[in-house]
Amino acid sequence: MRVQVRVPATSANLGPGFDTLGLALSLHNEVVAEEAEGITVRIEGEGADWLVENGDNIVARGVRLAYEETGRAFKGCALTCVNRIPTARGLGSSAAAWVGGLVVGNALLGAPLSKDALLALAARAEGHPDNVAAAVLGGLTVSCAVPAGIAAVSLPVPRSLAWVVLIPAVTSSTAEGRALLPPSVPLEDAVFNVQRVALLLASLQAGRSDTLGAALDDRLHQPYRLKLFPWLPDVAAAARAAGALGCVLSGAGPALLAVVPGDGGAVARAMERALTKAGVEGSARAFDVDADGATSRIV
Ligand code: HSE
């Protein structure tokens, strides 16, 4: 049996929702896979020049994990990965790899694992659930670890909003971005973020763009990460001046996500110009929200 799996890119945090919120975007990695003796991996597109093409590849490890979880012997698989999600930018490429591998394994096994089980396995592998929840479920996801695994809810997003992603030419690892965070934060900063993450979800549900901008502010992670991305305030200011409601770090960066009422073209150009002015190249474009999450089909 041959299966094809599609997994969306994801933008985690959305400002205040550190390790909690995720948004699935209409940019997908694809994996075509079949069972085989031994593991072969072929990668096309993003990361083809540096990602490992053997059993250590994360997609291959995800396939193996699905077999191990179901107690089935894993002899190997032949994987062809078509990667469109830029790597090491804060767009969930590693979450997409884990989820892609797990969904491939599950499909080859005849789908014994539920979405909840896939989500729990992927979150454990990634270390935090925000990207993998959006990659598995699609839409705007709220997720957290609970004793039984991961509790996650996917919410629809108003179609009137454009989500503009600026992808700088520079890379940064999540580990690097997390190493800058303090072990504890002042209570008032925690309250600031709780208020905003609640306001963000309420504003989206009520279709209130007037409160959405304030709801995108954050004190838990972005201020500490400015050391890596000193151009963030200037690019965010340019995005807002061009009509964005707000502009935040996508995941642990360096990509940025701007929320725009209506067409995002002018905001995308303004963000590119501001980034270039700061001495960094990059390109921006508007994405739709992926409402489906990871999908698989027999081909
Ligand atoms: N919530 C994680 C972080 C996402 O900001 O470190 C990493 O993609």
XYZ file of C-alpha atoms and ligand atoms in Angstrom:
307
model
C 0.000 0.000 0.000
C 1.157 3.490 -0.867
C -0.066 6.507 1.101
C 0.157 10.250 0.624
C 0.082 12.555 3.639
C -0.244 16.355 3.707
C 0.619 18.395 6.794
C 0.165 22.171 7.143
C 2.678 24.744 8.303
C 1.764 26.217 11.669
C 2.342 29.474 13.478
C 2.460 29.052 17.257
C 1.826 31.544 20.081
C -0.020 34.275 18.106
C 1.489 36.810 20.495
C 0.188 36.120 24.022
C -0.640 32.405 23.649
C 2.841 31.107 24.387
C 2.954 27.272 24.104
C -0.859 27.349 23.837
C -2.209 28.733 20.554
C -1.440 27.487 17.062
C -2.706 28.424 13.616
C -2.582 26.041 10.633
C -1.661 27.749 7.358
C -2.330 26.833 3.735
C 1.256 25.766 3.060
C 1.847 22.019 3.121
C 4.557 19.388 3.242
C 3.711 16.132 1.494
C 5.002 12.638 2.149
C 4.457 9.655 -0.134
C 5.275 6.398 1.631
C 5.106 2.635 1.427
C 6.337 -0.202 3.583
C 9.779 -1.535 2.615
C 12.683 -3.596 3.933
C 14.885 -0.936 5.565
C 14.418 2.838 5.552
C 14.971 5.080 2.550
C 14.261 8.812 2.606
C 14.269 11.200 -0.344
C 13.754 14.905 0.299
C 12.782 17.551 -2.244
C 12.417 21.262 -1.545
C 13.034 23.011 1.766
C 15.864 21.493 3.817
C 16.864 19.043 1.045
C 20.478 20.192 1.390
C 20.787 19.531 5.138
C 18.043 17.267 6.518
C 19.200 13.680 7.151
C 17.973 11.069 4.696
C 18.136 7.940 6.838
C 16.431 6.380 9.858
C 17.314 9.446 11.959
C 15.116 11.625 9.775
C 12.228 12.936 11.898
C 9.542 11.772 9.455
C 11.037 8.255 9.539
C 11.207 8.402 13.358
C 7.539 9.405 13.409
C 6.604 6.381 11.261
C 8.555 4.088 13.588
C 6.900 5.664 16.636
C 3.425 4.858 15.268
C 4.444 1.202 14.792
C 5.980 1.029 18.275
C 2.888 2.580 19.850
C 0.661 -0.087 18.300
C 3.088 -2.921 19.094
C 3.602 -3.772 15.414
C 7.011 -4.792 14.044
C 8.598 -2.047 11.936
C 10.674 -3.406 9.057
C 11.134 -0.112 7.240
C 9.560 2.261 4.764
C 10.364 4.216 1.616
C 9.615 7.920 2.069
C 9.523 10.733 -0.462
C 9.156 14.095 1.286
C 8.176 17.185 -0.664
C 8.934 20.016 1.749
C 7.390 23.436 1.221
C 7.545 24.667 4.821
C 10.787 26.626 5.322
C 12.931 25.031 8.031
C 14.147 26.720 11.235
C 11.934 29.800 10.743
C 9.175 29.324 13.327
C 6.635 27.818 10.928
C 6.351 24.380 12.483
C 8.542 22.394 10.091
C 9.665 20.022 12.828
C 6.089 19.573 14.113
C 5.041 18.866 10.503
C 7.782 16.233 10.240
C 6.714 14.419 13.433
C 3.036 14.640 12.545
C 3.736 13.610 8.936
C 5.652 10.525 10.056
C 3.045 9.541 12.648
C 0.176 9.967 10.173
C 2.087 7.959 7.537
C 2.701 5.167 10.064
C -0.916 5.224 11.178
C -2.177 5.088 7.568
C 0.138 2.181 6.686
C -1.145 0.350 9.769
C -4.813 0.829 8.808
C -5.464 3.820 11.112
C -5.476 2.192 14.588
C -4.424 5.468 16.308
C -6.962 8.216 17.077
C -6.197 11.902 16.483
C -5.854 12.299 20.253
C -3.255 9.517 20.366
C -1.333 11.017 17.412
C -1.432 14.408 19.090
C -0.113 13.063 22.404
C 2.748 11.242 20.654
C 3.673 14.262 18.532
C 3.522 16.652 21.506
C 5.773 14.397 23.558
C 8.259 14.257 20.686
C 8.165 18.038 20.129
C 8.160 19.033 23.806
C 5.201 21.442 23.514
C 1.770 20.934 21.974
C 1.004 24.221 20.174
C 2.401 23.520 16.685
C 1.479 19.828 16.616
C -2.132 20.509 17.709
C -2.625 22.902 14.772
C -0.797 20.507 12.414
C -3.041 17.580 13.422
C -6.380 19.392 13.772
C -6.131 22.470 11.525
C -7.718 25.856 12.253
C -6.804 27.908 15.292
C -6.014 25.516 18.107
C -5.878 25.881 21.868
C -3.953 23.060 23.503
C -2.416 22.033 26.784
C -0.965 18.953 28.417
C -3.336 17.171 30.820
C -2.730 13.938 32.755
C -4.415 11.873 30.006
C -2.372 13.422 27.150
C -3.181 16.629 25.284
C -6.459 18.517 25.508
C -6.928 20.441 22.265
C -9.746 22.363 20.629
C -9.745 23.637 17.048
C -11.685 26.827 16.387
C -12.781 28.336 13.071
C -11.252 31.681 12.116
C -13.106 34.614 10.484
C -12.521 34.556 6.722
C -12.314 38.355 6.628
C -8.779 38.267 8.091
C -5.574 37.822 6.090
C -2.588 36.175 7.807
C 0.614 37.646 6.422
C 3.803 35.718 7.091
C 7.206 37.351 6.680
C 9.959 34.777 6.212
C 13.420 36.258 6.797
C 16.395 34.722 5.006
C 17.997 34.034 8.395
C 17.276 30.929 10.505
C 16.943 30.339 14.241
C 16.328 27.225 16.297
C 13.512 26.867 18.815
C 16.090 25.750 21.410
C 17.987 29.030 20.904
C 14.752 31.025 21.257
C 13.720 29.150 24.421
C 17.140 29.478 26.040
C 16.539 33.255 26.293
C 13.384 32.897 28.381
C 13.519 33.438 32.160
C 12.555 30.593 34.526
C 9.820 32.748 36.095
C 7.957 35.965 35.262
C 6.277 38.711 37.350
C 2.646 38.011 38.226
C 1.572 41.175 36.426
C 3.122 39.896 33.184
C 1.331 36.553 33.570
C -1.951 38.422 34.146
C -1.227 40.680 31.139
C -0.956 37.596 28.921
C -3.933 35.730 30.406
C -6.077 38.816 29.713
C -4.851 39.119 26.155
C -5.105 35.472 25.187
C -8.696 35.443 26.442
C -9.417 38.725 24.627
C -7.876 37.300 21.438
C -10.166 34.257 21.431
C -13.198 36.342 22.402
C -12.454 38.934 19.693
C -12.141 36.245 17.017
C -15.346 34.580 18.158
C -17.269 37.849 18.252
C -15.718 39.125 15.000
C -14.391 42.213 16.846
C -11.387 43.573 14.955
C -11.374 46.682 17.214
C -10.115 44.621 20.175
C -7.910 42.202 18.229
C -4.883 44.508 17.974
C -4.535 44.978 21.747
C -5.127 41.247 22.183
C -1.960 40.396 20.237
C 0.411 41.959 22.776
C 2.722 39.723 24.770
C 5.079 39.941 27.723
C 6.014 36.286 28.186
C 8.350 35.556 25.297
C 8.746 38.243 22.641
C 10.514 40.859 24.801
C 13.183 38.295 25.713
C 13.619 37.150 22.122
C 14.317 40.652 20.776
C 17.991 39.897 21.339
C 17.785 37.454 18.417
C 15.428 39.580 16.331
C 16.173 43.258 17.072
C 14.322 44.296 13.914
C 10.979 42.939 15.212
C 9.643 46.279 16.624
C 10.416 48.192 13.402
C 8.860 45.549 11.142
C 5.809 45.267 13.418
C 5.400 49.073 13.402
C 5.607 49.085 9.584
C 2.989 46.327 9.396
C 0.625 48.259 11.669
C 1.202 51.503 9.739
C 0.222 49.628 6.546
C -3.032 48.422 8.105
C -2.237 45.331 10.191
C -4.080 44.958 13.495
C -0.938 43.480 14.998
C 2.272 41.669 14.142
C 3.870 38.950 16.252
C 6.736 36.504 16.235
C 5.683 33.247 14.561
C 6.513 30.525 17.092
C 10.061 31.075 18.285
C 10.847 33.130 15.132
C 12.419 34.482 13.053
C 9.253 34.520 10.884
C 6.623 37.137 11.751
C 2.854 36.866 11.497
C 0.684 39.920 10.858
C -3.083 39.879 11.247
C -4.738 42.047 8.607
C -8.381 42.957 8.019
C -8.944 42.347 4.286
C -6.240 41.910 1.659
C -2.714 41.556 3.075
C -0.709 42.740 0.044
C 0.221 46.228 1.281
C 1.191 44.899 4.715
C 3.371 42.202 3.147
C 5.287 44.783 1.078
C 5.660 47.130 4.071
C 7.088 44.298 6.190
C 9.569 43.344 3.470
C 10.720 46.944 3.112
C 11.178 47.393 6.873
C 13.136 44.150 7.146
C 15.401 45.129 4.245
C 15.962 48.531 5.877
C 17.133 46.662 8.994
C 19.686 44.830 6.857
C 17.937 41.455 6.568
C 16.383 40.009 3.393
C 13.067 38.185 3.427
C 9.749 37.759 1.671
C 6.183 38.029 2.859
C 2.871 36.681 1.619
C -0.665 36.164 2.858
C -1.863 32.656 3.690
C -5.318 31.230 4.178
C -6.003 29.185 7.276
C -5.900 25.410 6.769
C -9.087 24.126 8.394
C -8.396 20.390 7.970
C -5.027 19.632 9.560
C -3.019 16.581 8.483
C -4.738 14.340 5.929
C -3.853 10.976 4.430
C -5.070 9.023 1.420
C -4.152 5.830 -0.354
C -2.538 6.504 -3.761
N 5.708 27.862 21.697
C 6.998 27.523 21.156
C 7.984 28.630 21.464
C 6.830 27.344 19.684
O 7.628 29.789 21.304
O 9.100 28.337 21.875
C 8.043 26.939 18.969
O 7.732 26.766 17.599
